[in-house]
Amino acid sequence: VQLVESGGGLVQAGGSLRLSCAASGFTFDGYAIGWFRLAPGKEREGVSCIHTDGTTTYADSVKGRFTISSDNSKNTMYLQMNSLEPEDTAVYYCQAAPYYYCTGYGGYWGQGAQVTVSS
């Protein structure tokens, strides 16, 4: 059972990246799935979540710029990040949590993907 992330990298401010998180050994049914990020010197931040009823939530800092989605046929979730800012620089982690919310604890976690936005 694991989540494997891909798609991080270095991009200039204003650019775009898409993160992917592929699950193996289980399906997303019954799980809230989402993304967190950890930047140096900052606390971990919940970025976005797809709840078990299909509704989505976003941190205020990314609303209108980031889009979370999933393809259950591929057991993969995505985070499309547009209009990137240097403040978005962080390691991004995906989570599948066996709850309604992306709780930030428990469940399964990806290995992390570095996103670096240059000014």
mmCIF file of N, CA and C in Angstrom:
data_model
loop_
_atom_site.group_PDB
_atom_site.id
_atom_site.type_symbol
_atom_site.label_atom_id
_atom_site.label_comp_id
_atom_site.label_asym_id
_atom_site.label_seq_id
_atom_site.Cartn_x
_atom_site.Cartn_y
_atom_site.Cartn_z
ATOM 1 N N VAL A 1 0.847 -1.190 0.000
ATOM 2 C CA VAL A 1 0.000 0.000 0.000
ATOM 3 C C VAL A 1 0.884 1.241 0.000
ATOM 4 N N GLN A 2 0.702 2.095 -0.984
ATOM 5 C CA GLN A 2 1.511 3.305 -1.016
ATOM 6 C C GLN A 2 0.899 4.357 -1.922
ATOM 7 N N LEU A 3 1.367 5.592 -1.699
ATOM 8 C CA LEU A 3 1.070 6.720 -2.581
ATOM 9 C C LEU A 3 2.391 7.194 -3.156
ATOM 10 N N VAL A 4 2.450 7.355 -4.461
ATOM 11 C CA VAL A 4 3.677 7.778 -5.118
ATOM 12 C C VAL A 4 3.413 9.080 -5.861
ATOM 13 N N GLU A 5 4.187 10.085 -5.483
ATOM 14 C CA GLU A 5 4.025 11.411 -6.072
ATOM 15 C C GLU A 5 4.982 11.628 -7.236
ATOM 16 N N SER A 6 4.563 12.491 -8.136
ATOM 17 C CA SER A 6 5.426 12.923 -9.230
ATOM 18 C C SER A 6 4.990 14.314 -9.671
ATOM 19 N N GLY A 7 5.890 14.989 -10.396
ATOM 20 C CA GLY A 7 5.507 16.246 -11.013
ATOM 21 C C GLY A 7 6.082 17.502 -10.398
ATOM 22 N N GLY A 8 6.833 17.388 -9.322
ATOM 23 C CA GLY A 8 7.441 18.575 -8.754
ATOM 24 C C GLY A 8 8.543 19.117 -9.651
ATOM 25 N N GLY A 9 9.109 20.256 -9.250
ATOM 26 C CA GLY A 9 10.194 20.825 -10.030
ATOM 27 C C GLY A 9 10.393 22.295 -9.761
ATOM 28 N N LEU A 10 11.184 22.896 -10.634
ATOM 29 C CA LEU A 10 11.524 24.321 -10.540
ATOM 30 C C LEU A 10 10.788 25.076 -11.640
ATOM 31 N N VAL A 11 10.140 26.164 -11.267
ATOM 32 C CA VAL A 11 9.386 26.950 -12.237
ATOM 33 C C VAL A 11 9.503 28.424 -11.873
ATOM 34 N N GLN A 12 9.407 29.277 -12.848
ATOM 35 C CA GLN A 12 9.434 30.716 -12.595
ATOM 36 C C GLN A 12 8.073 31.182 -12.086
ATOM 37 N N ALA A 13 8.085 32.276 -11.358
ATOM 38 C CA ALA A 13 6.842 32.864 -10.873
ATOM 39 C C ALA A 13 5.906 33.121 -12.050
ATOM 40 N N GLY A 14 4.635 32.799 -11.827
ATOM 41 C CA GLY A 14 3.650 32.922 -12.880
ATOM 42 C C GLY A 14 3.442 31.657 -13.687
ATOM 43 N N GLY A 15 4.332 30.700 -13.499
ATOM 44 C CA GLY A 15 4.244 29.442 -14.237
ATOM 45 C C GLY A 15 3.300 28.446 -13.597
ATOM 46 N N SER A 16 3.293 27.242 -14.171
ATOM 47 C CA SER A 16 2.374 26.194 -13.730
ATOM 48 C C SER A 16 3.109 24.875 -13.552
ATOM 49 N N LEU A 17 2.581 24.074 -12.655
ATOM 50 C CA LEU A 17 3.027 22.690 -12.466
ATOM 51 C C LEU A 17 1.813 21.849 -12.124
ATOM 52 N N ARG A 18 1.903 20.570 -12.421
ATOM 53 C CA ARG A 18 0.864 19.642 -11.990
ATOM 54 C C ARG A 18 1.504 18.501 -11.211
ATOM 55 N N LEU A 19 1.041 18.310 -10.003
ATOM 56 C CA LEU A 19 1.465 17.194 -9.177
ATOM 57 C C LEU A 19 0.498 16.031 -9.348
ATOM 58 N N SER A 20 1.048 14.834 -9.342
ATOM 59 C CA SER A 20 0.242 13.616 -9.395
ATOM 60 C C SER A 20 0.549 12.761 -8.181
ATOM 61 N N CYS A 21 -0.433 11.993 -7.771
ATOM 62 C CA CYS A 21 -0.279 11.100 -6.624
ATOM 63 C C CYS A 21 -1.038 9.816 -6.939
ATOM 64 N N ALA A 22 -0.301 8.760 -7.212
ATOM 65 C CA ALA A 22 -0.904 7.489 -7.624
ATOM 66 C C ALA A 22 -0.935 6.516 -6.458
ATOM 67 N N ALA A 23 -2.089 5.918 -6.240
ATOM 68 C CA ALA A 23 -2.259 4.949 -5.161
ATOM 69 C C ALA A 23 -2.107 3.532 -5.684
ATOM 70 N N SER A 24 -1.504 2.700 -4.873
ATOM 71 C CA SER A 24 -1.443 1.275 -5.171
ATOM 72 C C SER A 24 -1.753 0.496 -3.903
ATOM 73 N N GLY A 25 -2.435 -0.619 -4.074
ATOM 74 C CA GLY A 25 -2.771 -1.457 -2.934
ATOM 75 C C GLY A 25 -4.084 -1.110 -2.257
ATOM 76 N N PHE A 26 -4.715 -0.030 -2.667
ATOM 77 C CA PHE A 26 -6.028 0.341 -2.146
ATOM 78 C C PHE A 26 -6.665 1.307 -3.137
ATOM 79 N N THR A 27 -7.947 1.582 -2.953
ATOM 80 C CA THR A 27 -8.642 2.561 -3.792
ATOM 81 C C THR A 27 -9.052 3.750 -2.937
ATOM 82 N N PHE A 28 -9.371 4.851 -3.612
ATOM 83 C CA PHE A 28 -9.736 6.068 -2.908
ATOM 84 C C PHE A 28 -11.149 6.031 -2.314
ATOM 85 N N ASP A 29 -11.931 5.016 -2.636
ATOM 86 C CA ASP A 29 -13.295 4.928 -2.104
ATOM 87 C C ASP A 29 -13.274 4.970 -0.583
ATOM 88 N N GLY A 30 -14.065 5.920 -0.037
ATOM 89 C CA GLY A 30 -14.141 6.037 1.413
ATOM 90 C C GLY A 30 -13.028 6.851 2.034
ATOM 91 N N TYR A 31 -12.176 7.438 1.227
ATOM 92 C CA TYR A 31 -11.078 8.247 1.722
ATOM 93 C C TYR A 31 -11.240 9.703 1.302
ATOM 94 N N ALA A 32 -10.929 10.608 2.206
ATOM 95 C CA ALA A 32 -10.679 11.989 1.804
ATOM 96 C C ALA A 32 -9.260 12.030 1.244
ATOM 97 N N ILE A 33 -9.082 12.710 0.128
ATOM 98 C CA ILE A 33 -7.760 12.769 -0.498
ATOM 99 C C ILE A 33 -7.381 14.227 -0.692
ATOM 100 N N GLY A 34 -6.123 14.517 -0.449
ATOM 101 C CA GLY A 34 -5.739 15.913 -0.543
ATOM 102 C C GLY A 34 -4.249 16.138 -0.493
ATOM 103 N N TRP A 35 -3.902 17.411 -0.391
ATOM 104 C CA TRP A 35 -2.514 17.851 -0.452
ATOM 105 C C TRP A 35 -2.186 18.764 0.719
ATOM 106 N N PHE A 36 -1.003 18.574 1.267
ATOM 107 C CA PHE A 36 -0.434 19.441 2.275
ATOM 108 C C PHE A 36 0.910 19.928 1.750
ATOM 109 N N ARG A 37 1.412 20.999 2.360
ATOM 110 C CA ARG A 37 2.749 21.458 2.004
ATOM 111 C C ARG A 37 3.497 21.922 3.240
ATOM 112 N N LEU A 38 4.813 21.799 3.154
ATOM 113 C CA LEU A 38 5.689 22.192 4.249
ATOM 114 C C LEU A 38 6.824 23.012 3.669
ATOM 115 N N ALA A 39 6.871 24.262 4.099
ATOM 116 C CA ALA A 39 7.929 25.167 3.664
ATOM 117 C C ALA A 39 8.912 25.381 4.803
ATOM 118 N N PRO A 40 10.169 25.662 4.485
ATOM 119 C CA PRO A 40 11.165 25.880 5.544
ATOM 120 C C PRO A 40 10.740 26.979 6.507
ATOM 121 N N GLY A 41 10.805 26.694 7.782
ATOM 122 C CA GLY A 41 10.484 27.686 8.785
ATOM 123 C C GLY A 41 9.009 27.938 8.993
ATOM 124 N N LYS A 42 8.165 27.171 8.320
ATOM 125 C CA LYS A 42 6.721 27.359 8.447
ATOM 126 C C LYS A 42 6.052 26.076 8.909
ATOM 127 N N GLU A 43 4.848 26.219 9.429
ATOM 128 C CA GLU A 43 4.079 25.046 9.816
ATOM 129 C C GLU A 43 3.465 24.396 8.578
ATOM 130 N N ARG A 44 3.186 23.108 8.699
ATOM 131 C CA ARG A 44 2.533 22.411 7.599
ATOM 132 C C ARG A 44 1.174 23.038 7.320
ATOM 133 N N GLU A 45 0.840 23.164 6.068
ATOM 134 C CA GLU A 45 -0.402 23.816 5.655
ATOM 135 C C GLU A 45 -1.229 22.859 4.810
ATOM 136 N N GLY A 46 -2.495 22.758 5.131
ATOM 137 C CA GLY A 46 -3.409 22.022 4.267
ATOM 138 C C GLY A 46 -3.705 22.847 3.031
ATOM 139 N N VAL A 47 -3.462 22.305 1.859
ATOM 140 C CA VAL A 47 -3.617 23.046 0.614
ATOM 141 C C VAL A 47 -5.003 22.837 0.017
ATOM 142 N N SER A 48 -5.391 21.587 -0.104
ATOM 143 C CA SER A 48 -6.670 21.290 -0.747
ATOM 144 C C SER A 48 -7.093 19.875 -0.408
ATOM 145 N N CYS A 49 -8.410 19.637 -0.479
ATOM 146 C CA CYS A 49 -8.942 18.330 -0.118
ATOM 147 C C CYS A 49 -10.184 18.020 -0.937
ATOM 148 N N ILE A 50 -10.308 16.761 -1.340
ATOM 149 C CA ILE A 50 -11.566 16.242 -1.868
ATOM 150 C C ILE A 50 -12.164 15.376 -0.770
ATOM 151 N N HIS A 51 -13.291 15.799 -0.224
ATOM 152 C CA HIS A 51 -13.921 15.064 0.864
ATOM 153 C C HIS A 51 -14.643 13.842 0.320
ATOM 154 N N THR A 52 -15.083 12.986 1.217
ATOM 155 C CA THR A 52 -15.692 11.727 0.791
ATOM 156 C C THR A 52 -17.016 11.923 0.061
ATOM 157 N N ASP A 53 -17.622 13.102 0.181
ATOM 158 C CA ASP A 53 -18.860 13.365 -0.570
ATOM 159 C C ASP A 53 -18.587 14.074 -1.897
ATOM 160 N N GLY A 54 -17.289 14.239 -2.220
ATOM 161 C CA GLY A 54 -16.917 14.834 -3.494
ATOM 162 C C GLY A 54 -16.717 16.330 -3.465
ATOM 163 N N THR A 55 -17.056 16.971 -2.348
ATOM 164 C CA THR A 55 -16.837 18.408 -2.266
ATOM 165 C C THR A 55 -15.360 18.704 -2.081
ATOM 166 N N THR A 56 -14.966 19.901 -2.473
ATOM 167 C CA THR A 56 -13.556 20.277 -2.392
ATOM 168 C C THR A 56 -13.388 21.525 -1.539
ATOM 169 N N THR A 57 -12.246 21.620 -0.902
ATOM 170 C CA THR A 57 -11.885 22.807 -0.154
ATOM 171 C C THR A 57 -10.455 23.201 -0.504
ATOM 172 N N TYR A 58 -10.184 24.488 -0.347
ATOM 173 C CA TYR A 58 -8.873 25.043 -0.652
ATOM 174 C C TYR A 58 -8.451 26.004 0.447
ATOM 175 N N ALA A 59 -7.148 26.061 0.667
ATOM 176 C CA ALA A 59 -6.617 27.105 1.529
ATOM 177 C C ALA A 59 -6.833 28.454 0.844
ATOM 178 N N ASP A 60 -7.058 29.491 1.636
ATOM 179 C CA ASP A 60 -7.269 30.818 1.060
ATOM 180 C C ASP A 60 -6.095 31.247 0.190
ATOM 181 N N SER A 61 -4.910 30.807 0.566
ATOM 182 C CA SER A 61 -3.698 31.232 -0.138
ATOM 183 C C SER A 61 -3.612 30.675 -1.557
ATOM 184 N N VAL A 62 -4.396 29.650 -1.874
ATOM 185 C CA VAL A 62 -4.297 29.047 -3.209
ATOM 186 C C VAL A 62 -5.602 29.113 -3.992
ATOM 187 N N LYS A 63 -6.650 29.613 -3.381
ATOM 188 C CA LYS A 63 -7.948 29.678 -4.065
ATOM 189 C C LYS A 63 -7.835 30.459 -5.364
ATOM 190 N N GLY A 64 -8.428 29.913 -6.404
ATOM 191 C CA GLY A 64 -8.402 30.565 -7.703
ATOM 192 C C GLY A 64 -7.163 30.268 -8.515
ATOM 193 N N ARG A 65 -6.165 29.642 -7.890
ATOM 194 C CA ARG A 65 -4.917 29.328 -8.598
ATOM 195 C C ARG A 65 -4.674 27.817 -8.701
ATOM 196 N N PHE A 66 -5.061 27.089 -7.683
ATOM 197 C CA PHE A 66 -4.836 25.634 -7.638
ATOM 198 C C PHE A 66 -6.161 24.905 -7.842
ATOM 199 N N THR A 67 -6.085 23.739 -8.472
ATOM 200 C CA THR A 67 -7.257 22.899 -8.665
ATOM 201 C C THR A 67 -6.917 21.456 -8.324
ATOM 202 N N ILE A 68 -7.714 20.875 -7.443
ATOM 203 C CA ILE A 68 -7.531 19.467 -7.092
ATOM 204 C C ILE A 68 -8.512 18.631 -7.895
ATOM 205 N N SER A 69 -8.074 17.456 -8.291
ATOM 206 C CA SER A 69 -8.949 16.543 -9.029
ATOM 207 C C SER A 69 -8.483 15.118 -8.806
ATOM 208 N N SER A 70 -9.308 14.191 -9.225
ATOM 209 C CA SER A 70 -8.917 12.786 -9.133
ATOM 210 C C SER A 70 -9.493 12.016 -10.302
ATOM 211 N N ASP A 71 -8.808 10.969 -10.665
ATOM 212 C CA ASP A 71 -9.269 10.031 -11.683
ATOM 213 C C ASP A 71 -9.326 8.671 -11.013
ATOM 214 N N ASN A 72 -10.523 8.297 -10.585
ATOM 215 C CA ASN A 72 -10.640 7.058 -9.826
ATOM 216 C C ASN A 72 -10.338 5.823 -10.678
ATOM 217 N N SER A 73 -10.492 5.940 -11.994
ATOM 218 C CA SER A 73 -10.157 4.807 -12.854
ATOM 219 C C SER A 73 -8.656 4.528 -12.844
ATOM 220 N N LYS A 74 -7.886 5.574 -12.541
ATOM 221 C CA LYS A 74 -6.433 5.431 -12.459
ATOM 222 C C LYS A 74 -5.946 5.450 -11.025
ATOM 223 N N ASN A 75 -6.872 5.611 -10.085
ATOM 224 C CA ASN A 75 -6.503 5.704 -8.668
ATOM 225 C C ASN A 75 -5.431 6.759 -8.446
ATOM 226 N N THR A 76 -5.638 7.901 -9.074
ATOM 227 C CA THR A 76 -4.648 8.967 -9.042
ATOM 228 C C THR A 76 -5.331 10.292 -8.743
ATOM 229 N N MET A 77 -4.702 11.104 -7.902
ATOM 230 C CA MET A 77 -5.178 12.462 -7.652
ATOM 231 C C MET A 77 -4.157 13.440 -8.222
ATOM 232 N N TYR A 78 -4.620 14.651 -8.471
ATOM 233 C CA TYR A 78 -3.785 15.667 -9.095
ATOM 234 C C TYR A 78 -3.943 16.997 -8.362
ATOM 235 N N LEU A 79 -2.928 17.813 -8.486
ATOM 236 C CA LEU A 79 -2.995 19.191 -8.033
ATOM 237 C C LEU A 79 -2.425 20.052 -9.151
ATOM 238 N N GLN A 80 -3.311 20.740 -9.858
ATOM 239 C CA GLN A 80 -2.885 21.669 -10.891
ATOM 240 C C GLN A 80 -2.612 23.018 -10.240
ATOM 241 N N MET A 81 -1.403 23.497 -10.403
ATOM 242 C CA MET A 81 -0.990 24.741 -9.762
ATOM 243 C C MET A 81 -0.650 25.772 -10.829
ATOM 244 N N ASN A 82 -1.429 26.825 -10.889
ATOM 245 C CA ASN A 82 -1.214 27.902 -11.853
ATOM 246 C C ASN A 82 -0.840 29.191 -11.130
ATOM 247 N N SER A 83 -0.333 30.129 -11.889
ATOM 248 C CA SER A 83 0.054 31.431 -11.326
ATOM 249 C C SER A 83 0.901 31.259 -10.073
ATOM 250 N N LEU A 84 1.882 30.406 -10.166
ATOM 251 C CA LEU A 84 2.704 30.091 -8.989
ATOM 252 C C LEU A 84 3.476 31.308 -8.517
ATOM 253 N N GLU A 85 3.628 31.383 -7.205
ATOM 254 C CA GLU A 85 4.329 32.473 -6.536
ATOM 255 C C GLU A 85 5.496 31.900 -5.739
ATOM 256 N N PRO A 86 6.519 32.701 -5.490
ATOM 257 C CA PRO A 86 7.640 32.201 -4.666
ATOM 258 C C PRO A 86 7.169 31.658 -3.310
ATOM 259 N N GLU A 87 6.088 32.216 -2.789
ATOM 260 C CA GLU A 87 5.555 31.754 -1.498
ATOM 261 C C GLU A 87 4.978 30.336 -1.577
ATOM 262 N N ASP A 88 4.795 29.814 -2.778
ATOM 263 C CA ASP A 88 4.310 28.438 -2.934
ATOM 264 C C ASP A 88 5.440 27.415 -2.838
ATOM 265 N N THR A 89 6.668 27.879 -2.738
ATOM 266 C CA THR A 89 7.801 26.971 -2.628
ATOM 267 C C THR A 89 7.684 26.135 -1.356
ATOM 268 N N ALA A 90 7.699 24.823 -1.518
ATOM 269 C CA ALA A 90 7.509 23.915 -0.388
ATOM 270 C C ALA A 90 7.655 22.482 -0.889
ATOM 271 N N VAL A 91 7.698 21.570 0.058
ATOM 272 C CA VAL A 91 7.528 20.155 -0.264
ATOM 273 C C VAL A 91 6.041 19.847 -0.134
ATOM 274 N N TYR A 92 5.495 19.266 -1.173
ATOM 275 C CA TYR A 92 4.068 18.957 -1.211
ATOM 276 C C TYR A 92 3.862 17.462 -0.964
ATOM 277 N N TYR A 93 2.920 17.162 -0.086
ATOM 278 C CA TYR A 93 2.618 15.780 0.272
ATOM 279 C C TYR A 93 1.153 15.480 -0.024
ATOM 280 N N CYS A 94 0.892 14.331 -0.604
ATOM 281 C CA CYS A 94 -0.492 13.908 -0.760
ATOM 282 C C CYS A 94 -0.858 12.969 0.388
ATOM 283 N N GLN A 95 -2.142 12.974 0.718
ATOM 284 C CA GLN A 95 -2.646 12.129 1.789
ATOM 285 C C GLN A 95 -3.969 11.508 1.383
ATOM 286 N N ALA A 96 -4.171 10.270 1.785
ATOM 287 C CA ALA A 96 -5.476 9.626 1.705
ATOM 288 C C ALA A 96 -5.872 9.284 3.128
ATOM 289 N N ALA A 97 -6.921 9.916 3.619
ATOM 290 C CA ALA A 97 -7.331 9.775 5.017
ATOM 291 C C ALA A 97 -8.679 9.064 5.086
ATOM 292 N N PRO A 98 -8.805 8.047 5.961
ATOM 293 C CA PRO A 98 -10.063 7.296 6.047
ATOM 294 C C PRO A 98 -11.117 8.030 6.870
ATOM 295 N N TYR A 99 -11.315 9.279 6.573
ATOM 296 C CA TYR A 99 -12.253 10.149 7.277
ATOM 297 C C TYR A 99 -12.919 11.061 6.253
ATOM 298 N N TYR A 100 -13.843 11.886 6.711
ATOM 299 C CA TYR A 100 -14.455 12.869 5.805
ATOM 300 C C TYR A 100 -13.446 13.959 5.424
ATOM 301 N N TYR A 101 -12.627 14.363 6.401
ATOM 302 C CA TYR A 101 -11.675 15.449 6.170
ATOM 303 C C TYR A 101 -10.279 14.914 5.862
ATOM 304 N N CYS A 102 -9.485 15.728 5.190
ATOM 305 C CA CYS A 102 -8.059 15.479 5.077
ATOM 306 C C CYS A 102 -7.456 15.954 6.387
ATOM 307 N N THR A 103 -7.216 15.036 7.264
ATOM 308 C CA THR A 103 -6.945 15.371 8.655
ATOM 309 C C THR A 103 -5.521 15.799 8.939
ATOM 310 N N GLY A 104 -4.606 15.404 8.077
ATOM 311 C CA GLY A 104 -3.217 15.696 8.380
ATOM 312 C C GLY A 104 -2.569 14.671 9.276
ATOM 313 N N TYR A 105 -3.285 13.655 9.649
ATOM 314 C CA TYR A 105 -2.694 12.564 10.416
ATOM 315 C C TYR A 105 -3.365 11.271 9.987
ATOM 316 N N GLY A 106 -2.667 10.179 10.197
ATOM 317 C CA GLY A 106 -3.224 8.886 9.845
ATOM 318 C C GLY A 106 -3.303 8.685 8.347
ATOM 319 N N GLY A 107 -3.903 7.574 7.954
ATOM 320 C CA GLY A 107 -4.063 7.283 6.542
ATOM 321 C C GLY A 107 -2.737 6.989 5.865
ATOM 322 N N TYR A 108 -2.696 7.300 4.582
ATOM 323 C CA TYR A 108 -1.500 7.043 3.790
ATOM 324 C C TYR A 108 -0.957 8.361 3.243
ATOM 325 N N TRP A 109 0.369 8.389 3.109
ATOM 326 C CA TRP A 109 1.051 9.611 2.674
ATOM 327 C C TRP A 109 1.986 9.322 1.519
ATOM 328 N N GLY A 110 2.108 10.304 0.616
ATOM 329 C CA GLY A 110 3.116 10.246 -0.414
ATOM 330 C C GLY A 110 4.482 10.605 0.145
ATOM 331 N N GLN A 111 5.480 10.442 -0.710
ATOM 332 C CA GLN A 111 6.858 10.651 -0.248
ATOM 333 C C GLN A 111 7.278 12.106 -0.268
ATOM 334 N N GLY A 112 6.468 12.950 -0.862
ATOM 335 C CA GLY A 112 6.790 14.372 -0.948
ATOM 336 C C GLY A 112 7.371 14.737 -2.299
ATOM 337 N N ALA A 113 7.006 15.915 -2.778
ATOM 338 C CA ALA A 113 7.514 16.434 -4.050
ATOM 339 C C ALA A 113 7.924 17.887 -3.857
ATOM 340 N N GLN A 114 9.163 18.194 -4.203
ATOM 341 C CA GLN A 114 9.667 19.560 -4.039
ATOM 342 C C GLN A 114 9.140 20.443 -5.161
ATOM 343 N N VAL A 115 8.553 21.553 -4.777
ATOM 344 C CA VAL A 115 8.141 22.590 -5.723
ATOM 345 C C VAL A 115 8.906 23.855 -5.373
ATOM 346 N N THR A 116 9.652 24.377 -6.318
ATOM 347 C CA THR A 116 10.429 25.590 -6.112
ATOM 348 C C THR A 116 10.025 26.620 -7.157
ATOM 349 N N VAL A 117 9.616 27.791 -6.680
ATOM 350 C CA VAL A 117 9.178 28.859 -7.570
ATOM 351 C C VAL A 117 10.175 30.003 -7.449
ATOM 352 N N SER A 118 10.813 30.342 -8.535
ATOM 353 C CA SER A 118 11.801 31.412 -8.533
ATOM 354 C C SER A 118 11.149 32.742 -8.926
ATOM 355 N N SER A 119 11.680 33.806 -8.349
ATOM 356 C CA SER A 119 11.107 35.135 -8.622
ATOM 357 C C SER A 119 11.767 35.786 -9.822
#
